[in-house]
Amino acid sequence: QVQLVVSGGASVQAGGSLRLSCAASGFAVNRACMAWFRQAPAKKRERVAIIDLYGITNYLDSVKGRFTISKDDAENTLYLQMNVLKPEDAAMYYCAASGEISCPPSWYEYTYWGQGTQVTVSS
């Protein structure tokens, strides 16, 4: 049974850092496209970062240089290190997995989802 368990969300001040974790079971993260999405109230869900099965990463323009996606194959866990957080980063963050070799751009193309974790950033 595939499961993604997300943790690490919190309330921080602008400029602070957080690390989100997504523990996977039922499949290997190194054999999937893994992604972080976020959704703020009244906004569309957007893809924040991806790491494909080759370890190639890609980021939303607004988080480049501040966020880092990574995975620990031994722990079968996906991470999102978020630095220099801004109020506009506040959202519910989700991890997702796809079996596609090329990571899909849209949220509805991902098969498995974690439960989400709330990130709040105060100015």
PDB file of C-alpha atoms in Angstrom:
ATOM      1  CA  GLN A   1       0.000   0.000   0.000  1.00  0.00           C
ATOM      2  CA  VAL A   2       1.437   3.340  -1.051  1.00  0.00           C
ATOM      3  CA  GLN A   3       1.580   6.001   1.623  1.00  0.00           C
ATOM      4  CA  LEU A   4       3.156   9.440   1.867  1.00  0.00           C
ATOM      5  CA  VAL A   5       3.381  11.013   5.303  1.00  0.00           C
ATOM      6  CA  VAL A   6       4.241  14.688   5.379  1.00  0.00           C
ATOM      7  CA  SER A   7       5.647  16.583   8.330  1.00  0.00           C
ATOM      8  CA  GLY A   8       7.584  19.709   9.182  1.00  0.00           C
ATOM      9  CA  GLY A   9       5.147  22.528   8.638  1.00  0.00           C
ATOM     10  CA  ALA A  10       5.137  25.316  11.197  1.00  0.00           C
ATOM     11  CA  SER A  11       4.681  29.007  11.742  1.00  0.00           C
ATOM     12  CA  VAL A  12       7.853  31.043  11.208  1.00  0.00           C
ATOM     13  CA  GLN A  13       8.857  34.636  10.722  1.00  0.00           C
ATOM     14  CA  ALA A  14       9.904  35.962   7.365  1.00  0.00           C
ATOM     15  CA  GLY A  15      13.534  35.111   6.698  1.00  0.00           C
ATOM     16  CA  GLY A  16      13.315  31.893   8.641  1.00  0.00           C
ATOM     17  CA  SER A  17      13.802  28.318   7.518  1.00  0.00           C
ATOM     18  CA  LEU A  18      11.876  25.070   7.601  1.00  0.00           C
ATOM     19  CA  ARG A  19      12.497  21.563   6.381  1.00  0.00           C
ATOM     20  CA  LEU A  20       9.555  19.514   5.214  1.00  0.00           C
ATOM     21  CA  SER A  21       9.718  15.730   5.123  1.00  0.00           C
ATOM     22  CA  CYS A  22       7.692  13.211   3.176  1.00  0.00           C
ATOM     23  CA  ALA A  23       8.176   9.620   4.283  1.00  0.00           C
ATOM     24  CA  ALA A  24       7.194   7.153   1.605  1.00  0.00           C
ATOM     25  CA  SER A  25       6.155   3.537   1.903  1.00  0.00           C
ATOM     26  CA  GLY A  26       4.952   1.006  -0.621  1.00  0.00           C
ATOM     27  CA  PHE A  27       7.300   2.224  -3.325  1.00  0.00           C
ATOM     28  CA  ALA A  28      10.840   3.558  -3.688  1.00  0.00           C
ATOM     29  CA  VAL A  29      11.323   7.307  -4.014  1.00  0.00           C
ATOM     30  CA  ASN A  30      14.353   6.693  -6.225  1.00  0.00           C
ATOM     31  CA  ARG A  31      12.087   5.029  -8.783  1.00  0.00           C
ATOM     32  CA  ALA A  32       9.528   7.794  -9.025  1.00  0.00           C
ATOM     33  CA  CYS A  33       9.177  11.409  -9.867  1.00  0.00           C
ATOM     34  CA  MET A  34       8.727  13.171  -6.537  1.00  0.00           C
ATOM     35  CA  ALA A  35       7.306  16.628  -6.181  1.00  0.00           C
ATOM     36  CA  TRP A  36       6.310  19.278  -3.689  1.00  0.00           C
ATOM     37  CA  PHE A  37       3.200  21.302  -4.359  1.00  0.00           C
ATOM     38  CA  ARG A  38       1.616  24.099  -2.404  1.00  0.00           C
ATOM     39  CA  GLN A  39      -1.748  25.709  -2.295  1.00  0.00           C
ATOM     40  CA  ALA A  40      -2.685  28.941  -0.588  1.00  0.00           C
ATOM     41  CA  PRO A  41      -6.307  29.896   0.101  1.00  0.00           C
ATOM     42  CA  ALA A  42      -8.163  30.927  -3.052  1.00  0.00           C
ATOM     43  CA  LYS A  43      -5.136  30.123  -5.187  1.00  0.00           C
ATOM     44  CA  LYS A  44      -4.326  27.308  -7.570  1.00  0.00           C
ATOM     45  CA  ARG A  45      -2.148  24.438  -6.468  1.00  0.00           C
ATOM     46  CA  GLU A  46       1.321  25.051  -7.848  1.00  0.00           C
ATOM     47  CA  ARG A  47       4.294  22.807  -8.302  1.00  0.00           C
ATOM     48  CA  VAL A  48       7.118  24.063  -6.127  1.00  0.00           C
ATOM     49  CA  ALA A  49       9.885  21.574  -6.871  1.00  0.00           C
ATOM     50  CA  ILE A  50      10.509  18.213  -8.433  1.00  0.00           C
ATOM     51  CA  ILE A  51      13.220  15.604  -8.383  1.00  0.00           C
ATOM     52  CA  ASP A  52      13.047  12.892 -10.966  1.00  0.00           C
ATOM     53  CA  LEU A  53      14.352   9.342 -10.833  1.00  0.00           C
ATOM     54  CA  TYR A  54      17.696  10.535 -12.203  1.00  0.00           C
ATOM     55  CA  GLY A  55      18.016  13.121  -9.457  1.00  0.00           C
ATOM     56  CA  ILE A  56      17.374  16.055 -11.746  1.00  0.00           C
ATOM     57  CA  THR A  57      15.629  18.901  -9.977  1.00  0.00           C
ATOM     58  CA  ASN A  58      13.500  21.795 -11.066  1.00  0.00           C
ATOM     59  CA  TYR A  59      11.961  24.666  -9.139  1.00  0.00           C
ATOM     60  CA  LEU A  60       9.245  27.232  -9.323  1.00  0.00           C
ATOM     61  CA  ASP A  61      10.926  30.499 -10.309  1.00  0.00           C
ATOM     62  CA  SER A  62       9.888  32.269  -7.128  1.00  0.00           C
ATOM     63  CA  VAL A  63      11.657  29.733  -4.892  1.00  0.00           C
ATOM     64  CA  LYS A  64      14.853  29.229  -6.870  1.00  0.00           C
ATOM     65  CA  GLY A  65      17.907  29.820  -4.729  1.00  0.00           C
ATOM     66  CA  ARG A  66      15.870  29.541  -1.522  1.00  0.00           C
ATOM     67  CA  PHE A  67      14.347  26.049  -1.608  1.00  0.00           C
ATOM     68  CA  THR A  68      16.129  22.742  -2.112  1.00  0.00           C
ATOM     69  CA  ILE A  69      14.461  19.445  -2.856  1.00  0.00           C
ATOM     70  CA  SER A  70      16.288  16.252  -1.995  1.00  0.00           C
ATOM     71  CA  LYS A  71      15.663  12.639  -1.185  1.00  0.00           C
ATOM     72  CA  ASP A  72      17.252  10.055   1.026  1.00  0.00           C
ATOM     73  CA  ASP A  73      17.025   6.721  -0.693  1.00  0.00           C
ATOM     74  CA  ALA A  74      18.002   4.773   2.425  1.00  0.00           C
ATOM     75  CA  GLU A  75      15.256   6.477   4.443  1.00  0.00           C
ATOM     76  CA  ASN A  76      12.894   6.488   1.449  1.00  0.00           C
ATOM     77  CA  THR A  77      12.084  10.070   2.303  1.00  0.00           C
ATOM     78  CA  LEU A  78      11.684  13.266   0.312  1.00  0.00           C
ATOM     79  CA  TYR A  79      12.695  16.627   1.754  1.00  0.00           C
ATOM     80  CA  LEU A  80      12.148  20.276   1.021  1.00  0.00           C
ATOM     81  CA  GLN A  81      14.561  22.662   2.669  1.00  0.00           C
ATOM     82  CA  MET A  82      13.055  26.134   2.656  1.00  0.00           C
ATOM     83  CA  ASN A  83      15.258  29.099   3.489  1.00  0.00           C
ATOM     84  CA  VAL A  84      14.636  32.842   3.529  1.00  0.00           C
ATOM     85  CA  LEU A  85      10.913  32.241   3.769  1.00  0.00           C
ATOM     86  CA  LYS A  86       8.604  35.004   2.622  1.00  0.00           C
ATOM     87  CA  PRO A  87       4.962  35.668   3.505  1.00  0.00           C
ATOM     88  CA  GLU A  88       4.019  34.650  -0.022  1.00  0.00           C
ATOM     89  CA  ASP A  89       5.409  31.161   0.676  1.00  0.00           C
ATOM     90  CA  ALA A  90       2.652  30.554   3.200  1.00  0.00           C
ATOM     91  CA  ALA A  91       0.475  27.669   2.044  1.00  0.00           C
ATOM     92  CA  MET A  92      -0.444  24.077   2.602  1.00  0.00           C
ATOM     93  CA  TYR A  93       2.427  22.003   1.253  1.00  0.00           C
ATOM     94  CA  TYR A  94       1.943  18.560  -0.229  1.00  0.00           C
ATOM     95  CA  CYS A  95       4.291  15.931  -1.526  1.00  0.00           C
ATOM     96  CA  ALA A  96       3.291  13.856  -4.510  1.00  0.00           C
ATOM     97  CA  ALA A  97       4.612  10.975  -6.540  1.00  0.00           C
ATOM     98  CA  SER A  98       4.317  10.015 -10.158  1.00  0.00           C
ATOM     99  CA  GLY A  99       5.536   6.963 -12.011  1.00  0.00           C
ATOM    100  CA  GLU A 100       6.297   9.032 -15.100  1.00  0.00           C
ATOM    101  CA  ILE A 101       9.921   9.294 -16.184  1.00  0.00           C
ATOM    102  CA  SER A 102       9.431  12.949 -17.011  1.00  0.00           C
ATOM    103  CA  CYS A 103       7.840  14.738 -14.075  1.00  0.00           C
ATOM    104  CA  PRO A 104       4.390  16.010 -15.036  1.00  0.00           C
ATOM    105  CA  PRO A 105       3.744  19.735 -14.706  1.00  0.00           C
ATOM    106  CA  SER A 106       0.188  19.531 -13.398  1.00  0.00           C
ATOM    107  CA  TRP A 107      -1.026  18.362 -10.026  1.00  0.00           C
ATOM    108  CA  TYR A 108      -3.719  16.108 -11.476  1.00  0.00           C
ATOM    109  CA  GLU A 109      -1.076  14.019 -13.210  1.00  0.00           C
ATOM    110  CA  TYR A 110       0.355  12.796  -9.916  1.00  0.00           C
ATOM    111  CA  THR A 111      -0.947   9.529  -8.590  1.00  0.00           C
ATOM    112  CA  TYR A 112      -0.060   9.575  -4.924  1.00  0.00           C
ATOM    113  CA  TRP A 113      -0.356  12.405  -2.406  1.00  0.00           C
ATOM    114  CA  GLY A 114       0.633  13.096   1.138  1.00  0.00           C
ATOM    115  CA  GLN A 115      -1.798  14.701   3.557  1.00  0.00           C
ATOM    116  CA  GLY A 116      -0.274  18.179   3.490  1.00  0.00           C
ATOM    117  CA  THR A 117       1.410  20.301   6.101  1.00  0.00           C
ATOM    118  CA  GLN A 118       0.738  23.963   6.839  1.00  0.00           C
ATOM    119  CA  VAL A 119       3.455  26.572   6.470  1.00  0.00           C
ATOM    120  CA  THR A 120       2.715  30.008   7.868  1.00  0.00           C
ATOM    121  CA  VAL A 121       5.101  32.921   7.412  1.00  0.00           C
ATOM    122  CA  SER A 122       4.604  36.132   9.320  1.00  0.00           C
ATOM    123  CA  SER A 123       6.127  39.418   8.237  1.00  0.00           C
TER     124      SER A 123
END
